[in-house]
Amino acid sequence: MSVRDTGAVDATFPRARRNQLGYKTVEVEEFLRRARRAYDGRPAPDDDPLDAERIRLTAFSMQKGGYSTSHVDSALERLEDAFAFRERQIASRLHGDEAWLSEARSTAQVVANRLARPEGARFERVSKLAKGYDVGEVDAFADRLTQYFRDGWPIAIDDVRTVVFSAQRGGYREAQVDLVLDAVVDVMLAVR
C-alpha cells in the first residue's frame, strides 16, 4: 500500500464491498512482499522458498471488504507465469533445454496415461456418502485435455487453472483431480 499526499491509503487491489468477502488484505500484502524478495533473489532469512508451484497453491483467509478475489487471483496467475519462466531459464542454463523439455514430456506422459483410463474410472472415487467432483464433468474436461496432449488441440492455461466442477456424492476424489490439473499447468508452463 502507499499513502497519497492526502493521507488516504491506496490499496494494491480493488476491494470487495464492505458486506462481501474478499481476501484478507494483510496476508495478500505480506505474500506480495515475500514474492518480490524471492523474485529479486533477496529473500528474508525467515522466508520459506517460493516457486511457481507454491504460488499456485497459495490460499488466503477471507474478510469482509477484503481484496477482490478475482483481481488477486489474476495477479497470482501472472506471478506464477513469471516465476515459471524464470525457473525454466535457470534450468535451461544449468541443464540445457533438452533436460527441461524431457522432464516436461515425462510429466505429460504420466498425465496422458491417467487421462487415457476409461470414463468413470480415471480417478479414485469417494464413498457414496461423501461428495467429490462430478464424474461426468471431470471426464468431459479430461477428454479436452487428452485432445490437447494427443492432438495439439488448443486449450488455454487459464481454462485449466479456473475449471470448476460440481459436487456429486460418490464423485472423483478432489485432491487427486487437483494434482493432475496442477501437473497439466506445469507442463503447459514448461512448453510455453
mmCIF file of C-alpha atoms in Angstrom:
data_model
loop_
_atom_site.group_PDB
_atom_site.id
_atom_site.type_symbol
_atom_site.label_atom_id
_atom_site.label_comp_id
_atom_site.label_asym_id
_atom_site.label_seq_id
_atom_site.Cartn_x
_atom_site.Cartn_y
_atom_site.Cartn_z
ATOM 1 C CA MET A 1 0.000 0.000 0.000
ATOM 2 C CA SER A 2 1.075 3.540 -0.477
ATOM 3 C CA VAL A 3 -0.071 6.768 1.104
ATOM 4 C CA ARG A 4 -1.151 9.580 -1.149
ATOM 5 C CA ASP A 5 -0.500 13.252 -0.459
ATOM 6 C CA THR A 6 -3.992 13.459 1.025
ATOM 7 C CA GLY A 7 -3.098 10.834 3.623
ATOM 8 C CA ALA A 8 -5.538 8.292 2.171
ATOM 9 C CA VAL A 9 -4.326 4.724 1.804
ATOM 10 C CA ASP A 10 -4.141 3.488 -1.791
ATOM 11 C CA ALA A 11 -4.851 -0.275 -1.936
ATOM 12 C CA THR A 12 -2.924 -2.657 -4.172
ATOM 13 C CA PHE A 13 -6.154 -4.244 -5.467
ATOM 14 C CA PRO A 14 -9.787 -3.213 -5.641
ATOM 15 C CA ARG A 15 -11.755 -4.244 -2.583
ATOM 16 C CA ALA A 16 -14.905 -6.271 -2.238
ATOM 17 C CA ARG A 17 -17.898 -4.376 -0.906
ATOM 18 C CA ARG A 18 -17.965 -3.924 2.857
ATOM 19 C CA ASN A 19 -20.506 -6.712 3.333
ATOM 20 C CA GLN A 20 -18.865 -9.146 0.861
ATOM 21 C CA LEU A 21 -15.933 -11.440 1.433
ATOM 22 C CA GLY A 22 -12.572 -10.799 -0.153
ATOM 23 C CA TYR A 23 -9.026 -11.919 0.569
ATOM 24 C CA LYS A 24 -7.507 -10.742 3.837
ATOM 25 C CA THR A 25 -5.513 -7.665 2.833
ATOM 26 C CA VAL A 26 -2.689 -8.101 5.352
ATOM 27 C CA GLU A 27 -1.992 -11.652 4.121
ATOM 28 C CA VAL A 28 -2.020 -10.623 0.463
ATOM 29 C CA GLU A 29 0.318 -7.686 1.085
ATOM 30 C CA GLU A 30 2.765 -9.840 3.076
ATOM 31 C CA PHE A 31 2.738 -12.524 0.391
ATOM 32 C CA LEU A 32 3.449 -9.947 -2.317
ATOM 33 C CA ARG A 33 6.372 -8.542 -0.334
ATOM 34 C CA ARG A 34 7.742 -12.068 0.116
ATOM 35 C CA ALA A 35 7.256 -12.826 -3.592
ATOM 36 C CA ARG A 36 9.074 -9.623 -4.566
ATOM 37 C CA ARG A 37 12.029 -10.526 -2.329
ATOM 38 C CA ALA A 38 12.128 -14.070 -3.742
ATOM 39 C CA TYR A 39 11.938 -12.893 -7.336
ATOM 40 C CA ASP A 40 14.680 -10.316 -6.768
ATOM 41 C CA GLY A 41 16.864 -13.024 -5.235
ATOM 42 C CA ARG A 42 16.890 -11.363 -1.815
ATOM 43 C CA PRO A 43 14.624 -13.433 0.447
ATOM 44 C CA ALA A 44 14.491 -12.610 4.143
ATOM 45 C CA PRO A 45 16.136 -15.187 6.436
ATOM 46 C CA ASP A 46 12.747 -16.442 7.681
ATOM 47 C CA ASP A 47 11.098 -16.601 4.215
ATOM 48 C CA ASP A 48 10.080 -20.046 3.007
ATOM 49 C CA PRO A 49 11.294 -20.843 -0.526
ATOM 50 C CA LEU A 50 8.885 -19.645 -3.200
ATOM 51 C CA ASP A 51 8.429 -21.071 -6.682
ATOM 52 C CA ALA A 52 5.696 -21.285 -9.323
ATOM 53 C CA GLU A 53 4.103 -24.339 -7.744
ATOM 54 C CA ARG A 54 3.909 -22.764 -4.283
ATOM 55 C CA ILE A 55 2.351 -19.658 -5.806
ATOM 56 C CA ARG A 56 -0.302 -21.842 -7.456
ATOM 57 C CA LEU A 57 -1.102 -23.454 -4.097
ATOM 58 C CA THR A 58 -1.277 -20.169 -2.175
ATOM 59 C CA ALA A 59 -4.503 -19.505 -0.296
ATOM 60 C CA PHE A 60 -5.586 -16.532 1.753
ATOM 61 C CA SER A 61 -8.073 -16.122 4.582
ATOM 62 C CA MET A 62 -11.245 -14.199 3.862
ATOM 63 C CA GLN A 63 -12.526 -10.963 5.384
ATOM 64 C CA LYS A 64 -15.444 -8.671 4.680
ATOM 65 C CA GLY A 65 -14.324 -5.831 2.450
ATOM 66 C CA GLY A 66 -11.038 -7.583 1.640
ATOM 67 C CA TYR A 67 -9.254 -7.552 -1.686
ATOM 68 C CA SER A 68 -11.264 -8.618 -4.731
ATOM 69 C CA THR A 69 -10.629 -12.342 -5.193
ATOM 70 C CA SER A 70 -10.726 -12.167 -8.981
ATOM 71 C CA HIS A 71 -8.131 -9.387 -9.118
ATOM 72 C CA VAL A 72 -5.782 -11.114 -6.675
ATOM 73 C CA ASP A 73 -6.204 -14.477 -8.442
ATOM 74 C CA SER A 74 -5.322 -12.869 -11.783
ATOM 75 C CA ALA A 75 -2.227 -11.288 -10.247
ATOM 76 C CA LEU A 76 -1.187 -14.642 -8.764
ATOM 77 C CA GLU A 77 -1.524 -16.287 -12.172
ATOM 78 C CA ARG A 78 0.753 -13.664 -13.715
ATOM 79 C CA LEU A 79 3.187 -14.074 -10.835
ATOM 80 C CA GLU A 80 3.173 -17.847 -11.288
ATOM 81 C CA ASP A 81 3.905 -17.377 -15.002
ATOM 82 C CA ALA A 82 6.841 -15.067 -14.212
ATOM 83 C CA PHE A 83 8.332 -17.489 -11.689
ATOM 84 C CA ALA A 84 7.846 -20.454 -14.049
ATOM 85 C CA PHE A 85 9.548 -18.579 -16.885
ATOM 86 C CA ARG A 86 12.483 -17.703 -14.669
ATOM 87 C CA GLU A 87 12.708 -21.283 -13.355
ATOM 88 C CA ARG A 88 12.820 -22.552 -16.918
ATOM 89 C CA GLN A 89 15.587 -20.095 -17.827
ATOM 90 C CA ILE A 90 17.669 -21.187 -14.834
ATOM 91 C CA ALA A 91 17.118 -24.890 -15.514
ATOM 92 C CA SER A 92 17.969 -24.420 -19.188
ATOM 93 C CA ARG A 93 21.230 -22.681 -18.297
ATOM 94 C CA LEU A 94 22.169 -25.345 -15.765
ATOM 95 C CA HIS A 95 20.997 -28.465 -17.576
ATOM 96 C CA GLY A 96 20.130 -27.409 -21.121
ATOM 97 C CA ASP A 97 16.773 -27.030 -22.856
ATOM 98 C CA GLU A 98 16.585 -30.732 -23.671
ATOM 99 C CA ALA A 99 16.688 -31.773 -20.000
ATOM 100 C CA TRP A 100 13.927 -29.302 -19.159
ATOM 101 C CA LEU A 101 11.753 -30.464 -22.052
ATOM 102 C CA SER A 102 12.472 -34.106 -21.261
ATOM 103 C CA GLU A 103 11.086 -33.631 -17.756
ATOM 104 C CA ALA A 104 8.014 -31.876 -19.182
ATOM 105 C CA ARG A 105 7.481 -34.740 -21.660
ATOM 106 C CA SER A 106 7.767 -37.259 -18.846
ATOM 107 C CA THR A 107 5.164 -35.425 -16.778
ATOM 108 C CA ALA A 108 2.919 -35.080 -19.831
ATOM 109 C CA GLN A 109 3.120 -38.837 -20.422
ATOM 110 C CA VAL A 110 2.116 -39.603 -16.837
ATOM 111 C CA VAL A 111 -0.854 -37.235 -17.162
ATOM 112 C CA ALA A 112 -1.821 -38.651 -20.581
ATOM 113 C CA ASN A 113 -1.758 -42.176 -19.163
ATOM 114 C CA ARG A 114 -4.079 -41.125 -16.342
ATOM 115 C CA LEU A 115 -6.459 -39.418 -18.756
ATOM 116 C CA ALA A 116 -6.491 -42.480 -21.038
ATOM 117 C CA ARG A 117 -8.231 -44.546 -18.383
ATOM 118 C CA PRO A 118 -11.884 -45.429 -19.030
ATOM 119 C CA GLU A 119 -14.542 -42.843 -18.285
ATOM 120 C CA GLY A 120 -15.792 -43.128 -14.738
ATOM 121 C CA ALA A 121 -12.502 -44.736 -13.635
ATOM 122 C CA ARG A 122 -9.909 -42.058 -14.318
ATOM 123 C CA PHE A 123 -9.569 -41.143 -10.639
ATOM 124 C CA GLU A 124 -10.361 -42.675 -7.266
ATOM 125 C CA ARG A 125 -13.938 -42.261 -6.104
ATOM 126 C CA VAL A 126 -15.046 -41.101 -2.671
ATOM 127 C CA SER A 127 -17.625 -43.155 -0.760
ATOM 128 C CA LYS A 128 -21.237 -42.923 -1.840
ATOM 129 C CA LEU A 129 -21.946 -40.843 1.275
ATOM 130 C CA ALA A 130 -19.189 -38.286 0.602
ATOM 131 C CA LYS A 131 -19.093 -35.621 -2.072
ATOM 132 C CA GLY A 132 -16.398 -35.401 -4.713
ATOM 133 C CA TYR A 133 -16.091 -33.832 -8.140
ATOM 134 C CA ASP A 134 -18.829 -34.618 -10.642
ATOM 135 C CA VAL A 135 -17.576 -37.608 -12.649
ATOM 136 C CA GLY A 136 -19.201 -36.576 -15.939
ATOM 137 C CA GLU A 137 -17.821 -33.028 -15.779
ATOM 138 C CA VAL A 138 -14.306 -34.194 -14.901
ATOM 139 C CA ASP A 139 -14.356 -36.822 -17.646
ATOM 140 C CA ALA A 140 -15.537 -34.244 -20.209
ATOM 141 C CA PHE A 141 -12.691 -31.908 -19.221
ATOM 142 C CA ALA A 142 -10.261 -34.842 -19.243
ATOM 143 C CA ASP A 143 -11.309 -35.518 -22.858
ATOM 144 C CA ARG A 144 -10.397 -31.918 -23.749
ATOM 145 C CA LEU A 145 -7.018 -32.351 -22.060
ATOM 146 C CA THR A 146 -6.467 -35.612 -23.931
ATOM 147 C CA GLN A 147 -7.052 -33.775 -27.201
ATOM 148 C CA TYR A 148 -4.541 -31.143 -26.096
ATOM 149 C CA PHE A 149 -1.832 -33.714 -25.313
ATOM 150 C CA ARG A 150 -2.552 -36.143 -28.144
ATOM 151 C CA ASP A 151 -3.652 -33.884 -30.996
ATOM 152 C CA GLY A 152 -2.390 -30.445 -30.019
ATOM 153 C CA TRP A 153 -5.914 -29.043 -29.682
ATOM 154 C CA PRO A 154 -5.761 -25.549 -28.220
ATOM 155 C CA ILE A 155 -6.676 -25.084 -24.603
ATOM 156 C CA ALA A 156 -5.711 -22.039 -22.579
ATOM 157 C CA ILE A 157 -3.757 -22.414 -19.387
ATOM 158 C CA ASP A 158 -6.395 -20.252 -17.688
ATOM 159 C CA ASP A 159 -9.032 -22.832 -18.677
ATOM 160 C CA VAL A 160 -7.113 -25.404 -16.638
ATOM 161 C CA ARG A 161 -6.419 -23.036 -13.745
ATOM 162 C CA THR A 162 -10.015 -21.896 -13.395
ATOM 163 C CA VAL A 163 -12.004 -25.020 -14.188
ATOM 164 C CA VAL A 164 -14.753 -25.648 -11.632
ATOM 165 C CA PHE A 165 -16.576 -28.932 -11.143
ATOM 166 C CA SER A 166 -19.889 -29.509 -9.404
ATOM 167 C CA ALA A 167 -20.065 -31.739 -6.355
ATOM 168 C CA GLN A 168 -21.519 -35.225 -6.557
ATOM 169 C CA ARG A 169 -21.974 -37.992 -3.993
ATOM 170 C CA GLY A 170 -19.548 -40.779 -4.817
ATOM 171 C CA GLY A 171 -17.663 -38.479 -7.216
ATOM 172 C CA TYR A 172 -13.990 -38.320 -8.005
ATOM 173 C CA ARG A 173 -11.567 -37.633 -5.139
ATOM 174 C CA GLU A 174 -10.913 -33.882 -5.384
ATOM 175 C CA ALA A 175 -7.281 -33.942 -4.241
ATOM 176 C CA GLN A 176 -6.340 -36.439 -6.928
ATOM 177 C CA VAL A 177 -8.036 -34.487 -9.720
ATOM 178 C CA ASP A 178 -6.423 -31.256 -8.479
ATOM 179 C CA LEU A 179 -2.939 -32.850 -8.508
ATOM 180 C CA VAL A 180 -3.366 -33.891 -12.125
ATOM 181 C CA LEU A 181 -4.611 -30.413 -13.075
ATOM 182 C CA ASP A 182 -1.555 -28.913 -11.353
ATOM 183 C CA ALA A 183 0.670 -31.243 -13.387
ATOM 184 C CA VAL A 184 -1.081 -30.117 -16.578
ATOM 185 C CA VAL A 185 -0.373 -26.480 -15.663
ATOM 186 C CA ASP A 186 3.278 -27.382 -15.009
ATOM 187 C CA VAL A 187 3.567 -28.953 -18.459
ATOM 188 C CA MET A 188 1.839 -26.033 -20.152
ATOM 189 C CA LEU A 189 4.156 -23.557 -18.434
ATOM 190 C CA ALA A 190 7.201 -25.647 -19.374
ATOM 191 C CA VAL A 191 6.435 -25.708 -23.095
ATOM 192 C CA ARG A 192 5.349 -22.091 -23.431
#
